mmCIF file of C-alpha atoms in Angstrom:
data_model
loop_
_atom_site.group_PDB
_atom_site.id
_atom_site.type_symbol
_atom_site.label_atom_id
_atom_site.label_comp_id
_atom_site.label_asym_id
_atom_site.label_seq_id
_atom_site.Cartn_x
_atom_site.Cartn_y
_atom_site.Cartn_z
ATOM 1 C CA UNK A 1 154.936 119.349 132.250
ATOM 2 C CA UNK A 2 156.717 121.898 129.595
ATOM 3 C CA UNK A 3 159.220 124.208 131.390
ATOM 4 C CA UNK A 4 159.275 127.815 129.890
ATOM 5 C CA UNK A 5 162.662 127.950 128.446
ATOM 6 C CA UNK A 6 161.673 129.607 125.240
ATOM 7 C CA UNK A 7 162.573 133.055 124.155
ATOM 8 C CA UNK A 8 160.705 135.020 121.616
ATOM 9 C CA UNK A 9 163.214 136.050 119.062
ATOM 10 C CA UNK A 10 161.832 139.810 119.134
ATOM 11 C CA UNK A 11 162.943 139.599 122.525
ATOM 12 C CA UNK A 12 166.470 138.787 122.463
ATOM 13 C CA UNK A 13 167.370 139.911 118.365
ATOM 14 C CA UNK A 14 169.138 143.506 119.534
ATOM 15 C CA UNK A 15 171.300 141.861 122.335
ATOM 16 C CA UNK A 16 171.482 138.113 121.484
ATOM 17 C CA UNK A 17 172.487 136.376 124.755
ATOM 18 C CA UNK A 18 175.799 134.633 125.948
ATOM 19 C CA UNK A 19 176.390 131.066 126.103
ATOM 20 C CA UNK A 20 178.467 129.577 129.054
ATOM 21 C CA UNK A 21 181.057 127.630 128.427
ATOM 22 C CA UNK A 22 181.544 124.876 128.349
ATOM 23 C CA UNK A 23 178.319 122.695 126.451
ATOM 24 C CA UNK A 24 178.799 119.860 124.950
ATOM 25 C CA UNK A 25 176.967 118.221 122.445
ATOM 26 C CA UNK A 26 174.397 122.056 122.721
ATOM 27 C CA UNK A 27 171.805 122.372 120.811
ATOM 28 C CA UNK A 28 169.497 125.977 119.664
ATOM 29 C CA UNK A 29 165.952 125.051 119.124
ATOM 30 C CA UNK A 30 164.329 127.320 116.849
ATOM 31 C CA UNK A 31 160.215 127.399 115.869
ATOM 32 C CA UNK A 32 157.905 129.139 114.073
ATOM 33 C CA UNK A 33 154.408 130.814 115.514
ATOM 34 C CA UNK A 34 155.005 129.067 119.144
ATOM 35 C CA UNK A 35 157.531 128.001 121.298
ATOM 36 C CA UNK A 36 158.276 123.751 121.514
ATOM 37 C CA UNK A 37 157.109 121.806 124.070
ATOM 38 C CA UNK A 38 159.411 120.021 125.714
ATOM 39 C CA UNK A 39 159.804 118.068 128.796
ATOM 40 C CA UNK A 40 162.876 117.432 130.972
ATOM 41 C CA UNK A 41 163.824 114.846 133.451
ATOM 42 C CA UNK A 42 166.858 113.868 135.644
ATOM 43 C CA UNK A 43 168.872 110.847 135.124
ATOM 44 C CA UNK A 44 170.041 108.817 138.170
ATOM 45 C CA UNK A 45 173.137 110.758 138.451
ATOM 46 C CA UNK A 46 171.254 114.432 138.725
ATOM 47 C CA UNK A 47 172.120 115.143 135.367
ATOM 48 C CA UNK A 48 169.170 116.815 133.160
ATOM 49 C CA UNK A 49 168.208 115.281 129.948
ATOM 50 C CA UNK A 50 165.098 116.060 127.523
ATOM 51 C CA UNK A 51 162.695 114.822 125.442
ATOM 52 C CA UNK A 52 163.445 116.652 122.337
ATOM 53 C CA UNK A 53 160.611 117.197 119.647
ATOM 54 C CA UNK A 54 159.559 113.909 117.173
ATOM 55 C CA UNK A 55 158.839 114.296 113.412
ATOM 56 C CA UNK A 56 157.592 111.013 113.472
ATOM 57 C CA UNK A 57 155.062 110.259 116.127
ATOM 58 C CA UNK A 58 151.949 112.510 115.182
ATOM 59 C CA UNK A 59 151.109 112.524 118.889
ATOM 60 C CA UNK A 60 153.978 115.021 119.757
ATOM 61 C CA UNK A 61 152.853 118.801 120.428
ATOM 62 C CA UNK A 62 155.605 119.619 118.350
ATOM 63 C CA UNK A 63 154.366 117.659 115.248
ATOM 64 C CA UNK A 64 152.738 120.717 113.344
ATOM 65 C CA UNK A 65 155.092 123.239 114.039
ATOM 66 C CA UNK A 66 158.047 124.591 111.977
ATOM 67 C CA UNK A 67 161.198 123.896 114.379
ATOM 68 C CA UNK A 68 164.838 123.568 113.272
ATOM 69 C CA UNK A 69 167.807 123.541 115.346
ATOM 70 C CA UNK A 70 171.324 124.821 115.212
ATOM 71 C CA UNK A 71 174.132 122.325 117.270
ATOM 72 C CA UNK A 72 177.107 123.728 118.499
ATOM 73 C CA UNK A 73 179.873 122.777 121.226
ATOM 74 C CA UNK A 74 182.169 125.783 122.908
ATOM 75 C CA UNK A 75 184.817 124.376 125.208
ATOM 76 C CA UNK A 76 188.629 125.149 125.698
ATOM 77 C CA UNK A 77 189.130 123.838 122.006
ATOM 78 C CA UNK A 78 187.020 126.330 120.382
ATOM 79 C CA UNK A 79 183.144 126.519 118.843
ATOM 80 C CA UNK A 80 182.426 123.849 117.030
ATOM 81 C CA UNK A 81 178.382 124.433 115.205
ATOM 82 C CA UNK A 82 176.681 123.057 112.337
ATOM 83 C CA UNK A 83 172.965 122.621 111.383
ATOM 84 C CA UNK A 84 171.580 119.566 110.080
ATOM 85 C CA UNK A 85 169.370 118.109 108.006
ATOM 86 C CA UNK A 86 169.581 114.593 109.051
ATOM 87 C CA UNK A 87 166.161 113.924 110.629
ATOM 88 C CA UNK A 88 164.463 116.880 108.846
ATOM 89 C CA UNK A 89 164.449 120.208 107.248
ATOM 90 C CA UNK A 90 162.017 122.555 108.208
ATOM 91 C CA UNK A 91 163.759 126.340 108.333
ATOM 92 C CA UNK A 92 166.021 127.888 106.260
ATOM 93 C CA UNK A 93 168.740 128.987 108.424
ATOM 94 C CA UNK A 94 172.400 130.159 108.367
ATOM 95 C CA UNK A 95 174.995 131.087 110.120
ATOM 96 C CA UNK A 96 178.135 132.844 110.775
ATOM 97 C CA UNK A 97 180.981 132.604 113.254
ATOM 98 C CA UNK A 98 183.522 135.308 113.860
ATOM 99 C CA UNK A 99 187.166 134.969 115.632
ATOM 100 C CA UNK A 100 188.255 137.123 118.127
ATOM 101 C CA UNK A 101 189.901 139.087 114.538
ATOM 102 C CA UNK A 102 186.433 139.553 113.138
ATOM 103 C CA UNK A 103 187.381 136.818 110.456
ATOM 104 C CA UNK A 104 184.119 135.321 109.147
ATOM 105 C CA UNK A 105 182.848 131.452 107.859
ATOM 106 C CA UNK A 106 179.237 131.009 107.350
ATOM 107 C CA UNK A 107 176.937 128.140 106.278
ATOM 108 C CA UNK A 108 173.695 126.827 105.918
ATOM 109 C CA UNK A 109 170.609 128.087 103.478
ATOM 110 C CA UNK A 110 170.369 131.719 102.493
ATOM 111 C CA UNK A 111 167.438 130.540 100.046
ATOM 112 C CA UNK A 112 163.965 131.768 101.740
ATOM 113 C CA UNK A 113 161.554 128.923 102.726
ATOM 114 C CA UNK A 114 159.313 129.265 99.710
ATOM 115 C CA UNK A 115 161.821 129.613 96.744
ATOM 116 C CA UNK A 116 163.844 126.104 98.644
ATOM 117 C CA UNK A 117 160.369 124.282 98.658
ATOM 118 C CA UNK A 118 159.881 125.110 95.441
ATOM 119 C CA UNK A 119 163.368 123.981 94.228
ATOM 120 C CA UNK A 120 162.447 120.466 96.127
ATOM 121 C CA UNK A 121 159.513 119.934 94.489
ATOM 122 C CA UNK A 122 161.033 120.653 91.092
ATOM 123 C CA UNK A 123 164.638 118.736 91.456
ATOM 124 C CA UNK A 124 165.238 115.991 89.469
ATOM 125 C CA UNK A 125 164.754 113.378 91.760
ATOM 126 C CA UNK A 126 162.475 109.934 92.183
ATOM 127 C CA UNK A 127 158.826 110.903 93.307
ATOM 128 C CA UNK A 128 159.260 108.819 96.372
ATOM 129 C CA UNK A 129 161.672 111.675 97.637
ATOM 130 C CA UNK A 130 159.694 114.277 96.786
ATOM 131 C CA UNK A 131 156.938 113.026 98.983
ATOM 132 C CA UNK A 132 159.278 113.334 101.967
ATOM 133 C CA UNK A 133 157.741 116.782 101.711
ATOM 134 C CA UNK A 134 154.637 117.238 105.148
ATOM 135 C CA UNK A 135 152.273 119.773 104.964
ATOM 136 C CA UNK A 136 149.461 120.946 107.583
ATOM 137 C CA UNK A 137 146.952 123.479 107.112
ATOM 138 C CA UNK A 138 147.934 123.581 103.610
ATOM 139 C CA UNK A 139 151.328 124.822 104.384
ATOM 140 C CA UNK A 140 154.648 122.818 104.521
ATOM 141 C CA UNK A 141 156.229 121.903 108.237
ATOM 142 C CA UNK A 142 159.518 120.090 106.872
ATOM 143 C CA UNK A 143 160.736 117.877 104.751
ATOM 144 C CA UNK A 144 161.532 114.275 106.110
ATOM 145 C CA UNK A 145 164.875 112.410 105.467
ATOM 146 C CA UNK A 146 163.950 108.813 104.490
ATOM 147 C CA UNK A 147 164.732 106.739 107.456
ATOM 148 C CA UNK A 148 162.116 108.927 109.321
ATOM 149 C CA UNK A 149 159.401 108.375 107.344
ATOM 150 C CA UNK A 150 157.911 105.442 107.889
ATOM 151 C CA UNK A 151 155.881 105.413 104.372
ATOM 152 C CA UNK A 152 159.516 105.701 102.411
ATOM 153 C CA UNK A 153 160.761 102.759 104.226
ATOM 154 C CA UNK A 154 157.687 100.600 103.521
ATOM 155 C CA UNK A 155 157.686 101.370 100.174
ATOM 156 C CA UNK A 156 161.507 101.100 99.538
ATOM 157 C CA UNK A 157 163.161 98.785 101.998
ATOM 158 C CA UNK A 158 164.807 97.451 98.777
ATOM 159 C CA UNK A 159 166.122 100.532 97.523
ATOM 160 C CA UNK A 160 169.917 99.774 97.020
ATOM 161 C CA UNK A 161 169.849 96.084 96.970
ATOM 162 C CA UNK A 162 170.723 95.853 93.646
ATOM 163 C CA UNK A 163 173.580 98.215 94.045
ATOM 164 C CA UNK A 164 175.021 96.890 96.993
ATOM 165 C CA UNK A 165 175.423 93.640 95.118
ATOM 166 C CA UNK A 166 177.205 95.422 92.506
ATOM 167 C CA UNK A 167 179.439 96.628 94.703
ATOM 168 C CA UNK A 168 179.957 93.659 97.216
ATOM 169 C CA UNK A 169 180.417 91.027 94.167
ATOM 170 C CA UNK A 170 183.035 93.373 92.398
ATOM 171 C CA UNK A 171 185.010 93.360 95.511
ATOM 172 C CA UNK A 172 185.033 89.664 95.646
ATOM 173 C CA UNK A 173 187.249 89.942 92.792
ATOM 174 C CA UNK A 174 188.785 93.400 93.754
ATOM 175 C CA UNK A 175 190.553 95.108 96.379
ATOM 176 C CA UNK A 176 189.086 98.028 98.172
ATOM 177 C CA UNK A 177 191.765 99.869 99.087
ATOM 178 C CA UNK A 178 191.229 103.421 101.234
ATOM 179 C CA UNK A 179 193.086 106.127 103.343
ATOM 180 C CA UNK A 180 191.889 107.852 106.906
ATOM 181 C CA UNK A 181 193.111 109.727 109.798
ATOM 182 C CA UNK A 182 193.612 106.347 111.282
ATOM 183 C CA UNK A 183 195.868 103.944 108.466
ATOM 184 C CA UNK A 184 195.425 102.274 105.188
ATOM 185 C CA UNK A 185 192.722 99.724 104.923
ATOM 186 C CA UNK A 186 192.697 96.879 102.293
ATOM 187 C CA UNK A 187 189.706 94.726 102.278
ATOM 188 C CA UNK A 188 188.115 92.125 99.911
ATOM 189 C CA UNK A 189 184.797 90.163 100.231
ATOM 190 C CA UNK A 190 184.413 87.160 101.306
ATOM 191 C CA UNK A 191 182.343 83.743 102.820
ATOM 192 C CA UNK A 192 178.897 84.941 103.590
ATOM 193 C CA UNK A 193 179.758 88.350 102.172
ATOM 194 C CA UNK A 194 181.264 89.515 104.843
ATOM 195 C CA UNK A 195 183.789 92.527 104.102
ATOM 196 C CA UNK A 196 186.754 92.093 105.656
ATOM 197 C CA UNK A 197 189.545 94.844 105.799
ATOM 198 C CA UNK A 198 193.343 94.974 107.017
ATOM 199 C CA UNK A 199 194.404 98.012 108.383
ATOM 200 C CA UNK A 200 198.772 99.332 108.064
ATOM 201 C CA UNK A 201 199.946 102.562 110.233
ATOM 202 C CA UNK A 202 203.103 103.163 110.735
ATOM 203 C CA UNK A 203 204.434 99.977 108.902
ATOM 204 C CA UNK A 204 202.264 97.905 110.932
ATOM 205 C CA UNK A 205 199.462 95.905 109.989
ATOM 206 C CA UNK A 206 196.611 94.609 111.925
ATOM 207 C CA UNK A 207 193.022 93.385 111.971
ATOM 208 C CA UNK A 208 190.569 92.398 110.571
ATOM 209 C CA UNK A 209 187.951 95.008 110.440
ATOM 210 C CA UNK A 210 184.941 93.910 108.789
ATOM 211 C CA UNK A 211 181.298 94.880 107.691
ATOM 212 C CA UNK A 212 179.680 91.827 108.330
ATOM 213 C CA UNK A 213 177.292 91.108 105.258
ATOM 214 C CA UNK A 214 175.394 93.415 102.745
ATOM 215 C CA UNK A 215 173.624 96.461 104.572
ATOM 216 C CA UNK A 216 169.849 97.385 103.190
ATOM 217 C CA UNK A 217 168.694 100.236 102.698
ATOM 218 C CA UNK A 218 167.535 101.350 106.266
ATOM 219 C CA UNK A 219 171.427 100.592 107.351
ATOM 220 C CA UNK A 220 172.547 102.381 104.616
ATOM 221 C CA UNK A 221 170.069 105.670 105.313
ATOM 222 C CA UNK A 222 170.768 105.450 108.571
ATOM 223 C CA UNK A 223 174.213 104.635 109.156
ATOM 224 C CA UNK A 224 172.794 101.411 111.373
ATOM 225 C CA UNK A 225 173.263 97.837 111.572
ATOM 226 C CA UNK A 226 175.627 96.624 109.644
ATOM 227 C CA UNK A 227 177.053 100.139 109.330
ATOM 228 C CA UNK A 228 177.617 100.735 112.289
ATOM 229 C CA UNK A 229 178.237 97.655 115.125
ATOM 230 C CA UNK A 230 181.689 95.869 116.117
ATOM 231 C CA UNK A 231 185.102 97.376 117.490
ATOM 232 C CA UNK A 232 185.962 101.041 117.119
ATOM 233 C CA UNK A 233 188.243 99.992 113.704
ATOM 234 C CA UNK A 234 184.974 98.738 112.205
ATOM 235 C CA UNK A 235 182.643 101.726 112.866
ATOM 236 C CA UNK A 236 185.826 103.629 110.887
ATOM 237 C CA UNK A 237 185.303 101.154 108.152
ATOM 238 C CA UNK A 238 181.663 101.253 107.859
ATOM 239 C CA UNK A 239 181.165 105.111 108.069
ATOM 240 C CA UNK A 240 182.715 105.396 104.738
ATOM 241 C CA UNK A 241 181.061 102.874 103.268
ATOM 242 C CA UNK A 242 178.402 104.862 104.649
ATOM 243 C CA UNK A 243 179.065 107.756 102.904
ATOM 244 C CA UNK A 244 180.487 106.197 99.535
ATOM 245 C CA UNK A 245 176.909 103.942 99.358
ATOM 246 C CA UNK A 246 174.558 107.100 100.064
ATOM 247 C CA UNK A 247 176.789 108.971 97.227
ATOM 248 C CA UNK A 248 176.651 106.665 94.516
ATOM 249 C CA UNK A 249 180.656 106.182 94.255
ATOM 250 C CA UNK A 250 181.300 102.409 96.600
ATOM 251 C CA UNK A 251 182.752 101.221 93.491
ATOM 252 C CA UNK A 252 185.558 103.379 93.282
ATOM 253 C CA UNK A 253 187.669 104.623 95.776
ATOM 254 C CA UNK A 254 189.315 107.156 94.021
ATOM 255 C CA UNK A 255 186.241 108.687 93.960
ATOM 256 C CA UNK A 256 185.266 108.903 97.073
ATOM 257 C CA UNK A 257 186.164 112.554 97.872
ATOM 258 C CA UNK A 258 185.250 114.184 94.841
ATOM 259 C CA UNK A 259 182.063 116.438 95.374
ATOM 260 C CA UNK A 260 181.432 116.466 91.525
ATOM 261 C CA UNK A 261 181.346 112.270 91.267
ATOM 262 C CA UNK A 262 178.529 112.141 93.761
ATOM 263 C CA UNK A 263 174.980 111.708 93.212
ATOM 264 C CA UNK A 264 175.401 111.316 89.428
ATOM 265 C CA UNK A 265 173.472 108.120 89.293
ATOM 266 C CA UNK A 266 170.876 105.942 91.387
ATOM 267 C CA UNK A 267 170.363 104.492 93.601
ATOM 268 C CA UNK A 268 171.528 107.672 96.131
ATOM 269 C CA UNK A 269 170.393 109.473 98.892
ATOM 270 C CA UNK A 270 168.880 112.363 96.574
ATOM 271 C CA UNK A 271 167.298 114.054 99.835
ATOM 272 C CA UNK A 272 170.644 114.581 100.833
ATOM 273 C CA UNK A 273 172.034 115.561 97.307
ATOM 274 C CA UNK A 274 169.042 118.470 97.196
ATOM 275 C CA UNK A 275 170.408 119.893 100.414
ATOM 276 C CA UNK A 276 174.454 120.190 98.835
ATOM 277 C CA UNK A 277 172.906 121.876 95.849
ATOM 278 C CA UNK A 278 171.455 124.363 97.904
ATOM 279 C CA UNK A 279 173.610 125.035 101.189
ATOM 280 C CA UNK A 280 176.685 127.371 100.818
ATOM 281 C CA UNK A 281 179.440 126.478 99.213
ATOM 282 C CA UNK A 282 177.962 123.119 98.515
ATOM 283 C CA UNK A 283 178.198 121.598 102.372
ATOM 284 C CA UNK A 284 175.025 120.418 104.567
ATOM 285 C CA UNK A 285 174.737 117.650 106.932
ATOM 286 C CA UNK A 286 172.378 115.451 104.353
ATOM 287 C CA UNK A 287 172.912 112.107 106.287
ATOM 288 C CA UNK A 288 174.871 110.763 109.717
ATOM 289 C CA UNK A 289 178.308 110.298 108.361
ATOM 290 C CA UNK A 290 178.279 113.533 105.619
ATOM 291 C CA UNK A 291 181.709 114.641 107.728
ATOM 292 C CA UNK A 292 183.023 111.651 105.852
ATOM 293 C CA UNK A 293 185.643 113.769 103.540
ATOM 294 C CA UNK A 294 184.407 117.334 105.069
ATOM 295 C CA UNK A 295 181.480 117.699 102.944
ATOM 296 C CA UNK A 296 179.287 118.721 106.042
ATOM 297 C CA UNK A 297 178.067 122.160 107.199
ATOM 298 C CA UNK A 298 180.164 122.125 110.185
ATOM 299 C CA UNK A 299 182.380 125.097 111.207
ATOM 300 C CA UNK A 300 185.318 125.288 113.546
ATOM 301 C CA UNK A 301 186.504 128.221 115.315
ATOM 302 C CA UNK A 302 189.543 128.100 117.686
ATOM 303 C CA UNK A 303 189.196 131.579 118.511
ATOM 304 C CA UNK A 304 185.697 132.319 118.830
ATOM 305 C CA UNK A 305 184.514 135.509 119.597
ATOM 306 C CA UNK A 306 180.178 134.967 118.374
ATOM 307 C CA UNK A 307 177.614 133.762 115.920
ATOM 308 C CA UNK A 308 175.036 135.130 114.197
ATOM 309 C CA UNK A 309 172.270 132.972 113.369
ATOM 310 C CA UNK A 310 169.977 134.019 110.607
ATOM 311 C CA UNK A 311 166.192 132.751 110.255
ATOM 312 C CA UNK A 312 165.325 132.913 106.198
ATOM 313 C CA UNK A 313 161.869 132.258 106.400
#
């Protein structure tokens, strides 16, 4: 039922171990006292999927133990890793990656496990958030982001109405005008609040691209629905408004990639805000779209030569 794929870390810390290339879409699971349980299956082409642990069904093995992962893709390109935080935290972990040169980038939590669930308990944040917090055995297993816990979303499935209708109505009146890798987009609000955007590249204009209607709060924490349905142009659309809604800065564009204008006022994603105060240099992967503007904990290496990975706990 659980293959034995595990390694104890005492086993492999002198020597590490070499990963093939190429993996895409990898992941490193990483627990605490025991090794996960896991099952494995093939799909209809022979190719092997998994069931990977739950933090929300209490049912799962895994459900009381301290796991964490670290994701990471190696292919002709380079090594491409980050940890996340966007179902859970549980472990403190970070990481380094080294070039072929020996040049170094790191990220993650250098903060051990007790002083960081301290520092959540503490941060100025609503109490709902700080209830994200699980504990077994009187010791804490992880903290939840909110679209995982189903006791946040019953009590809050109104969180940022009020803000998204601060937003959507002053874009009735205004244009919301943005830059990405992929044009210029111009939108307005419109009949049945649907957002609807023009894109120009290259002197050309097209569209429209729209978000259609005002996302609640599970869309927004989840980067779902609304956020994220329609044509490829739209899903480019709505992952910013995914971002700029979770940060607190929709209403103004020019704001959108300035680290110091986010969070600063609620409604916000303050689970996500506690994990930028904390991770190095101010990056963590707090919600789906937190790439938006490079304010994730990704790293990049074209020239990858290893990683450390380092367990804080």
């Amino acid at each position: 039922n659980y293959p034995n794929f595990f390694y104890r870390l005492s086993d492999i810390k002198q020597t590490g171990f070499q990963v093939p290339m190429p993996i895409v879409g990898g992941k490193i699971f990483i627990s605490i006292g025991e090794p996960l349980y896991m099952t494995h299956s093939l799909d209809d082409l022979g190719r092997v999927g998994y069931a990977g642990p739950s933090v929300e069904n209490p049912a799962d093995p895994n459900f009381n133990t301290e796991h964490d992962a670290v994701e990471f893709t190696v292919d002709q390109y380079g090594f491409f890793v980050n940890i996340t935080q966007v179902d859970h935290f549980s472990i403190p972990i970070s990481f380094d990656t080294y070039s072929v040169s020996m040049a170094k980038q790191s990220a993650g939590f250098t903060e051990d496990r007790a002083t960081i669930y301290s520092a959540y308990r503490n941060a100025a944040m609503p109490q709902a958030f700080k209830d994200l917090i699980y504990t077994y055995g009187g010791k804490d297993i992880r903290v939840v982001c909110p679209s995982k816990s189903a006791t946040f979303k019953a009590a809050n499935p109104t969180y940022y109405d009020s803000y998204v209708t601060e937003v959507w109505d002053y874009y009735k009146t205004h244009t919301c005008t943005f830059t990405t890798d992929v044009g210029t987009f111009n939108g307005t609000v419109g009949y049945n609040d649907v957002f609807s955007f023009m894109r120009t590249k290259d002197g050309v204009t097209d569209g429209p691209w729209i978000i259609n209607g005002k996302p609640n709060a599970e869309e927004i924490f989840e980067g779902s629905g609304k956020l994220c349905t329609g044509s490829e142009h739209d899903l480019n659309v709505q992952k910013f408004f995914v971002a700029a809604l979770t940060r607190h800065v929709a209403g103004d564009t020019s704001t959108w990639a300035n680290d110091a204008a986010y969070y600063q006022a609620g409604p916000a994603n303050f689970y996500s805000k506690f994990w930028h105060d904390h991770g190095l240099n101010g990056r963590a992967y707090g919600f789906a779209y937190d790439d938006v503007y490079d304010k994730s904990s990704s790293i990049v290496e074209g020239n990858a030569r290893a990683m450390v990975v380092k367990i804080n706990h």
